mmCIF file of C-alpha atoms in Angstrom:
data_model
loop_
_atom_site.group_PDB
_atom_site.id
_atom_site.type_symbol
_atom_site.label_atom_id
_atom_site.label_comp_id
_atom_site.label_asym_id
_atom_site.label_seq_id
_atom_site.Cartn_x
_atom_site.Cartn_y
_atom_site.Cartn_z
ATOM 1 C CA UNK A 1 37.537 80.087 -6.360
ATOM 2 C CA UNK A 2 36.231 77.919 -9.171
ATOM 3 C CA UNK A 3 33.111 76.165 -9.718
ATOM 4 C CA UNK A 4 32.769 72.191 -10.017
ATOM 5 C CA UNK A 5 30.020 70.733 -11.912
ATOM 6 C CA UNK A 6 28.323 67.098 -11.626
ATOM 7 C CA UNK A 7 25.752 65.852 -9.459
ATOM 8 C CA UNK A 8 27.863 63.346 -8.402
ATOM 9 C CA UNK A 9 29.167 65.465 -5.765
ATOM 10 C CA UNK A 10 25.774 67.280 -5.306
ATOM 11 C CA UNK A 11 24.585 63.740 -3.742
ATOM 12 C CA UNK A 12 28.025 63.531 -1.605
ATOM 13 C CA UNK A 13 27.439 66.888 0.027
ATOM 14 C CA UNK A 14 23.294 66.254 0.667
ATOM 15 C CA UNK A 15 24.478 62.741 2.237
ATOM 16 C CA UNK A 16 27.253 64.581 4.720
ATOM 17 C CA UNK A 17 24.243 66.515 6.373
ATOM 18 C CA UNK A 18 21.769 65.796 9.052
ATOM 19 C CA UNK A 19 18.966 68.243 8.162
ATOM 20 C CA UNK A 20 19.062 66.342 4.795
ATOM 21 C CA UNK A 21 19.407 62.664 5.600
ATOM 22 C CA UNK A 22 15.831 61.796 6.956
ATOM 23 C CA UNK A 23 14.516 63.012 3.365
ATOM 24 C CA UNK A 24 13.238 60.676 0.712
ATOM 25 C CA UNK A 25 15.257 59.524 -2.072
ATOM 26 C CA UNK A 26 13.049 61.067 -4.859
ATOM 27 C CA UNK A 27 12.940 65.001 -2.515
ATOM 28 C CA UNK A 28 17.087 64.350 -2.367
ATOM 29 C CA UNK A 29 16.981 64.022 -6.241
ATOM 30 C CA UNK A 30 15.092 67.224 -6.577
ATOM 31 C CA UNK A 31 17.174 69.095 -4.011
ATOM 32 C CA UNK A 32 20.484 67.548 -5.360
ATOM 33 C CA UNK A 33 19.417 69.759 -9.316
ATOM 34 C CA UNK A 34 19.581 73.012 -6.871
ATOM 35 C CA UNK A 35 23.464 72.509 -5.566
ATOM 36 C CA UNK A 36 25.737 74.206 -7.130
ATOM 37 C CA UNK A 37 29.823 72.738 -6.318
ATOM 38 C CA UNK A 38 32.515 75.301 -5.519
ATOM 39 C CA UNK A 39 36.467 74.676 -4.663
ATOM 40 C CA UNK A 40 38.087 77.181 -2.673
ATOM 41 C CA UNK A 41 42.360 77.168 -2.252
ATOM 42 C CA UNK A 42 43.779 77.990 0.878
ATOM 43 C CA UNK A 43 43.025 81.148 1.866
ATOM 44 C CA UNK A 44 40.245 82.234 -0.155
ATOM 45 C CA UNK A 45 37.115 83.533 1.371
ATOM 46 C CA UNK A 46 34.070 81.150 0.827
ATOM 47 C CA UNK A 47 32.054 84.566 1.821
ATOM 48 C CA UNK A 48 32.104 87.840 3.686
ATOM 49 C CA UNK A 49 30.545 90.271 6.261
ATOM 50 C CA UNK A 50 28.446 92.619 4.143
ATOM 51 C CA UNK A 51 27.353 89.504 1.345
ATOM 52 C CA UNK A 52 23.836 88.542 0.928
ATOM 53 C CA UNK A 53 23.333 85.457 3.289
ATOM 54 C CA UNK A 54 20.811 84.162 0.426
ATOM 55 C CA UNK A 55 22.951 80.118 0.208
ATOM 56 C CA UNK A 56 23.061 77.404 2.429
ATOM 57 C CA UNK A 57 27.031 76.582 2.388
ATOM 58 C CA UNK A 58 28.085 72.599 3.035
ATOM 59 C CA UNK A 59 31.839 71.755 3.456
ATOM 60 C CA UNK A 60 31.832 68.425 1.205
ATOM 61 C CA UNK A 61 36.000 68.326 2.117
ATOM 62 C CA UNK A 62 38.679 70.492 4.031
ATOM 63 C CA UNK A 63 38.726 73.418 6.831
ATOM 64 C CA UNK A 64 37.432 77.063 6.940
ATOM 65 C CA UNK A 65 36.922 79.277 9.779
ATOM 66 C CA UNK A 66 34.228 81.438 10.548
ATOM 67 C CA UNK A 67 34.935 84.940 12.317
ATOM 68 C CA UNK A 68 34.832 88.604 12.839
ATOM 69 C CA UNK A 69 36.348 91.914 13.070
ATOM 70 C CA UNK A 70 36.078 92.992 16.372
ATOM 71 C CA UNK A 71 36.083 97.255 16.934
ATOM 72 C CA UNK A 72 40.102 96.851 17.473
ATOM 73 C CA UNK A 73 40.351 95.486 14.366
ATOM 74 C CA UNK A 74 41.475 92.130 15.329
ATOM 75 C CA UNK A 75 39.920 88.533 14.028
ATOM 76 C CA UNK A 76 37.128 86.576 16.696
ATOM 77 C CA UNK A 77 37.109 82.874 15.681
ATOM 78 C CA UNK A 78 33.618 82.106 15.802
ATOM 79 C CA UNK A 79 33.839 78.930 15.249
ATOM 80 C CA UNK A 80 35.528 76.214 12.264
ATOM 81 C CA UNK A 81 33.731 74.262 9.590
ATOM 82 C CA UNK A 82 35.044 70.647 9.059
ATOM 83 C CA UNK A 83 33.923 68.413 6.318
ATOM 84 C CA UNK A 84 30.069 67.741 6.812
ATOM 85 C CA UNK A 85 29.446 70.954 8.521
ATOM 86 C CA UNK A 86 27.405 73.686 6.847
ATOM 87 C CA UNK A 87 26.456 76.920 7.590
ATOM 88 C CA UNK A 88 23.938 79.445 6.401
ATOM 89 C CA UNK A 89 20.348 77.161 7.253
ATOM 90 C CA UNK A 90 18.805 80.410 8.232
ATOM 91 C CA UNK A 91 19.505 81.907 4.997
ATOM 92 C CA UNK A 92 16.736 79.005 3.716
ATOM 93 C CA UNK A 93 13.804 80.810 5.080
ATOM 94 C CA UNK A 94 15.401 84.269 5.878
ATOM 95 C CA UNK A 95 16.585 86.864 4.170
ATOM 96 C CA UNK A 96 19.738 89.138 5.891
ATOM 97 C CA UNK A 97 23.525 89.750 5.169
ATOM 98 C CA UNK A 98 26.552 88.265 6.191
ATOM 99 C CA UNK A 99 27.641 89.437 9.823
ATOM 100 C CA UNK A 100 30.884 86.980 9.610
ATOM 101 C CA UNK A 101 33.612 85.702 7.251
ATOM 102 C CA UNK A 102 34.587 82.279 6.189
ATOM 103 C CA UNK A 103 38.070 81.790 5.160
ATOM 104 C CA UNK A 104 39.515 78.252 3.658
ATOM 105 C CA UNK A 105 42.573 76.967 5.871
ATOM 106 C CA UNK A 106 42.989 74.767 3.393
ATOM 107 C CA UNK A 107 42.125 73.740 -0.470
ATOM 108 C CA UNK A 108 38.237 72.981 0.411
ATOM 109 C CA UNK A 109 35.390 72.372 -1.171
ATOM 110 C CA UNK A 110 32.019 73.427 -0.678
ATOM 111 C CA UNK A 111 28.131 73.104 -2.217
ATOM 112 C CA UNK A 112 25.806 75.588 -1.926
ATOM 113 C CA UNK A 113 21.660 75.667 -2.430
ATOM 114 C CA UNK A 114 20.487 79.211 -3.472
ATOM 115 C CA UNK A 115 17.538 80.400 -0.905
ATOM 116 C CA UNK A 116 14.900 81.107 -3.757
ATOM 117 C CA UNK A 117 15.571 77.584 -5.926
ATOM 118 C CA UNK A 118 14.871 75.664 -2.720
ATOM 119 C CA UNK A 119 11.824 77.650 -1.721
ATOM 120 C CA UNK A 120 10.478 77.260 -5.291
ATOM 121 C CA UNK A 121 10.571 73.761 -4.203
ATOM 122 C CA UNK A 122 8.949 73.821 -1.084
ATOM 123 C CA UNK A 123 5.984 75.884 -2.439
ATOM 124 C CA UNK A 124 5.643 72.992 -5.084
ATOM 125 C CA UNK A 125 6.109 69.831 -2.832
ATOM 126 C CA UNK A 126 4.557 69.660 0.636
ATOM 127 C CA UNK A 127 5.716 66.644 2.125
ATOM 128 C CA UNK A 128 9.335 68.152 0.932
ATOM 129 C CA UNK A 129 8.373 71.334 3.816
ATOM 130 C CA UNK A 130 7.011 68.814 6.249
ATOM 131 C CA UNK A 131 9.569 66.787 5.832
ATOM 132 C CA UNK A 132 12.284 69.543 6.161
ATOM 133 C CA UNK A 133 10.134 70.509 9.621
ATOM 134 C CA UNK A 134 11.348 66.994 10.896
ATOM 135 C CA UNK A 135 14.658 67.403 9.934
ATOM 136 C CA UNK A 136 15.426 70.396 11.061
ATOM 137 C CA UNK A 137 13.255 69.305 14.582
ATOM 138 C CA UNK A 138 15.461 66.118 14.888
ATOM 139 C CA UNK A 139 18.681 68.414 13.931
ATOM 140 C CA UNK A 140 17.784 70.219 17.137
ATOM 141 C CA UNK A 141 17.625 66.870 19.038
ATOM 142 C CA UNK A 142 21.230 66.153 18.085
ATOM 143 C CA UNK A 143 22.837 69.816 18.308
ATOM 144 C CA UNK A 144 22.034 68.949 22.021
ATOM 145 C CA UNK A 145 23.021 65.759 22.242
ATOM 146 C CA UNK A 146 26.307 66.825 21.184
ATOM 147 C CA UNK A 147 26.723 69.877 23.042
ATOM 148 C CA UNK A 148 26.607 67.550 26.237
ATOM 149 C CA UNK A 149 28.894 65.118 24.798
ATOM 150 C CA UNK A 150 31.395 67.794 23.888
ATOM 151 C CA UNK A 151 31.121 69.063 27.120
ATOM 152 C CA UNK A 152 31.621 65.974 28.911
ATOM 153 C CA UNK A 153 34.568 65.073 26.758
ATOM 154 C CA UNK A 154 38.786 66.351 27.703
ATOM 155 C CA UNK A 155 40.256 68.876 26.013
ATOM 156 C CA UNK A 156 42.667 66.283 24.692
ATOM 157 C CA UNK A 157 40.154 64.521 23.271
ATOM 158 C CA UNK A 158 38.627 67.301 21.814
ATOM 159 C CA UNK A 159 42.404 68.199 20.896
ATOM 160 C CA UNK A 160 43.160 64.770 19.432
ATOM 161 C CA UNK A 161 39.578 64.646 17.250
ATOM 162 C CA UNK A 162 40.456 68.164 16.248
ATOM 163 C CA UNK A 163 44.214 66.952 14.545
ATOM 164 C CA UNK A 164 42.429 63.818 13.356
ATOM 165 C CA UNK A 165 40.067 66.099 11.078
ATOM 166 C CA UNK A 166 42.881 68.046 10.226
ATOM 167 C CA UNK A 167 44.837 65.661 8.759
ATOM 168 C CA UNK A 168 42.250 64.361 6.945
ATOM 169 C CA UNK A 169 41.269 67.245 5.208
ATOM 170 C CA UNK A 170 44.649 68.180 4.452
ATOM 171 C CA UNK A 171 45.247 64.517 3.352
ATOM 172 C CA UNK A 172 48.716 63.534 4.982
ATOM 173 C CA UNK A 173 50.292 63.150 8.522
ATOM 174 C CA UNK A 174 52.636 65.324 9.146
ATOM 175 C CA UNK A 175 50.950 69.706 8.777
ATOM 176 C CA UNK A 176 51.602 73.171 9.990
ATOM 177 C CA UNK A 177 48.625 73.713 11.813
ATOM 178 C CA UNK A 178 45.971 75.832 9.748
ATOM 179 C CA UNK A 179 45.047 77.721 12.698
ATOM 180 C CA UNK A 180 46.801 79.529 15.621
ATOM 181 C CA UNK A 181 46.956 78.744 18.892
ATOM 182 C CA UNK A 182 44.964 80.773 20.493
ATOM 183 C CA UNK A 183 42.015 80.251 17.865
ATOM 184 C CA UNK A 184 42.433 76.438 18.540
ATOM 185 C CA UNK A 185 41.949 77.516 22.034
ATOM 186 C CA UNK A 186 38.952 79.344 21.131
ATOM 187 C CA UNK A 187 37.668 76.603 18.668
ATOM 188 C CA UNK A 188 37.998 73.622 21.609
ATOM 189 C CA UNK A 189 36.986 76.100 24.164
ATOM 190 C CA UNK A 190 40.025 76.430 26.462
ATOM 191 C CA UNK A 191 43.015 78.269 26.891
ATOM 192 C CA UNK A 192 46.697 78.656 24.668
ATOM 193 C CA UNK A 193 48.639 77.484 27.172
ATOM 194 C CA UNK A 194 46.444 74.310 27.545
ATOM 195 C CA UNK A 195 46.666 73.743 23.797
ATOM 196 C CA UNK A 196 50.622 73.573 24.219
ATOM 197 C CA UNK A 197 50.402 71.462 27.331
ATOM 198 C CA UNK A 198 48.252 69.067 25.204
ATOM 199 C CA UNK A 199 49.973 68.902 22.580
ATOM 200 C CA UNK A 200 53.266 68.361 24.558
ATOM 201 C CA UNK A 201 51.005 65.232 26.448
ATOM 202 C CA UNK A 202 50.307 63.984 22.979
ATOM 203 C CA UNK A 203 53.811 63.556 21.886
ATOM 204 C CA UNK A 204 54.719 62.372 25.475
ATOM 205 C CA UNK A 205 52.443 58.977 24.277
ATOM 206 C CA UNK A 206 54.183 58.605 21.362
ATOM 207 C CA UNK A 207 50.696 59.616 19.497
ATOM 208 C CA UNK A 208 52.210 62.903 17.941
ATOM 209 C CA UNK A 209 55.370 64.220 16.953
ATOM 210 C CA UNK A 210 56.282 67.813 17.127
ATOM 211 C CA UNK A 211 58.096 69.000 14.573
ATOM 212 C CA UNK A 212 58.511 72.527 15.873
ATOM 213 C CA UNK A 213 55.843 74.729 17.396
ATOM 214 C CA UNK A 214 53.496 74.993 15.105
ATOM 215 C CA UNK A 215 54.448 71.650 12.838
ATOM 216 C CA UNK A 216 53.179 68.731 13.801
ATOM 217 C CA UNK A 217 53.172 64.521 12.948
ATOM 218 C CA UNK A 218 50.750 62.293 13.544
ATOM 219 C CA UNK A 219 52.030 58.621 14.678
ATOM 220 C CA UNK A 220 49.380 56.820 15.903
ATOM 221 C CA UNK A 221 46.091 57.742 14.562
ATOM 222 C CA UNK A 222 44.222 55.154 16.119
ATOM 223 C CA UNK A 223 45.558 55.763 19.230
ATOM 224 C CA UNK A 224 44.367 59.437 19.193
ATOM 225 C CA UNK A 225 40.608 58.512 18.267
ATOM 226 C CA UNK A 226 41.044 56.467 21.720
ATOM 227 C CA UNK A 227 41.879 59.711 23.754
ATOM 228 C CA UNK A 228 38.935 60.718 25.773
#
């Protein structure tokens, strides 16, 4: 892991994310001093069970998954950050340690606001907590708004988005898939066996190639963000 430095990407990362975007321009200048930049290669942990859940973590670029160890000993994907996600919000007002891991799937980068700089803040700016209220009130709005939306969408197109964001983060068309399977399954909410379908529909249209099992091209990216 190694740190980045420069506002310049503080202000990307506090313009990728919702509970920040309905703030004023002079409380995203103060917030924006607070975030620290962070690049993480493939692989590395961005955190784990057992750390202090005291930073709110935004993926300014790339892929990590967040999971468990069950009893067995075996990974549960929890779910997978994408560029513009974040995770950690709690960890603003609360104070608790990690119950999950976060693992880059590939070369990512990430900003992070320490828990007691930003409520140093608050305490000193009231409209910055009212405001924050709102946000994270209108942040609700959309997490549902979404929810229905994803679950109104086809696992294809859920499939398709999901390679889109891939190969974006990873910068080029033609990957090994960062992620098994079966935690693709998990991640899009359906079963290994429909991922492979899928992805054998997908290359049917001419949208994707597959390489092999697990390697994959994309042809047609515009015709992917069509598939509903």
């Amino acid at each position: 892991m190694t740190e980045v430095h420069g506002h310049e990407e503080a202000d990307d990362c506090l313009d990728l994310v919702t509970i920040f975007q309905s703030l004023p321009a002079d409380d995203l200048a103060k917030i924006s001093t607070l975030v620290s930049d962070r690049h993480f290669k493939t692989g590395e942990y961005i955190f784990q069970a057992g750390d202090p859940a005291d930073v709110l973590t935004i993926v300014a670029h790339g892929q990590a998954k967040v999971f468990q160890i069950a009893a067995n000993g075996r990974e549960q994907m929890l779910r997978v950050l994408q560029t513009g996600d974040f995770d950690g919000e709690a960890a603003l007002f609360t104070s608790k340690d990690r119950t999950s891991f976060a693992q880059a799937l590939m070369d990512t980068n990430v900003c992070q606001i320490h828990r007691s700089d930003f409520q140093n803040m608050m305490k000193t700016s009231p409209d910055l907590a009212l405001n924050m209220m709102n946000a994270f009130g209108k942040r609700l709005v959309k997490m549902e708004q979404q929810t229905t939306e994803s679950a109104a969408a086809s696992v294809e197109g859920r499939l398709a988005n999901y390679l889109l964001e891939t190969g974006a983060g990873l910068k080029q068309a033609q990957f090994v898939l960062p992620l098994k399977k079966k935690d693709i399954a998990t991640y899009l909410g359906t079963t290994p066996e429909t991922i492979s379908r899928k992805l054998t529909s997908l290359d049917k249209q001419g949208l994707i190639e597959k390489k092999t099992n697990s390697e994959i091209k994309i042809l047609d990216s515009d015709g992917l963000a069509m598939v509903e």
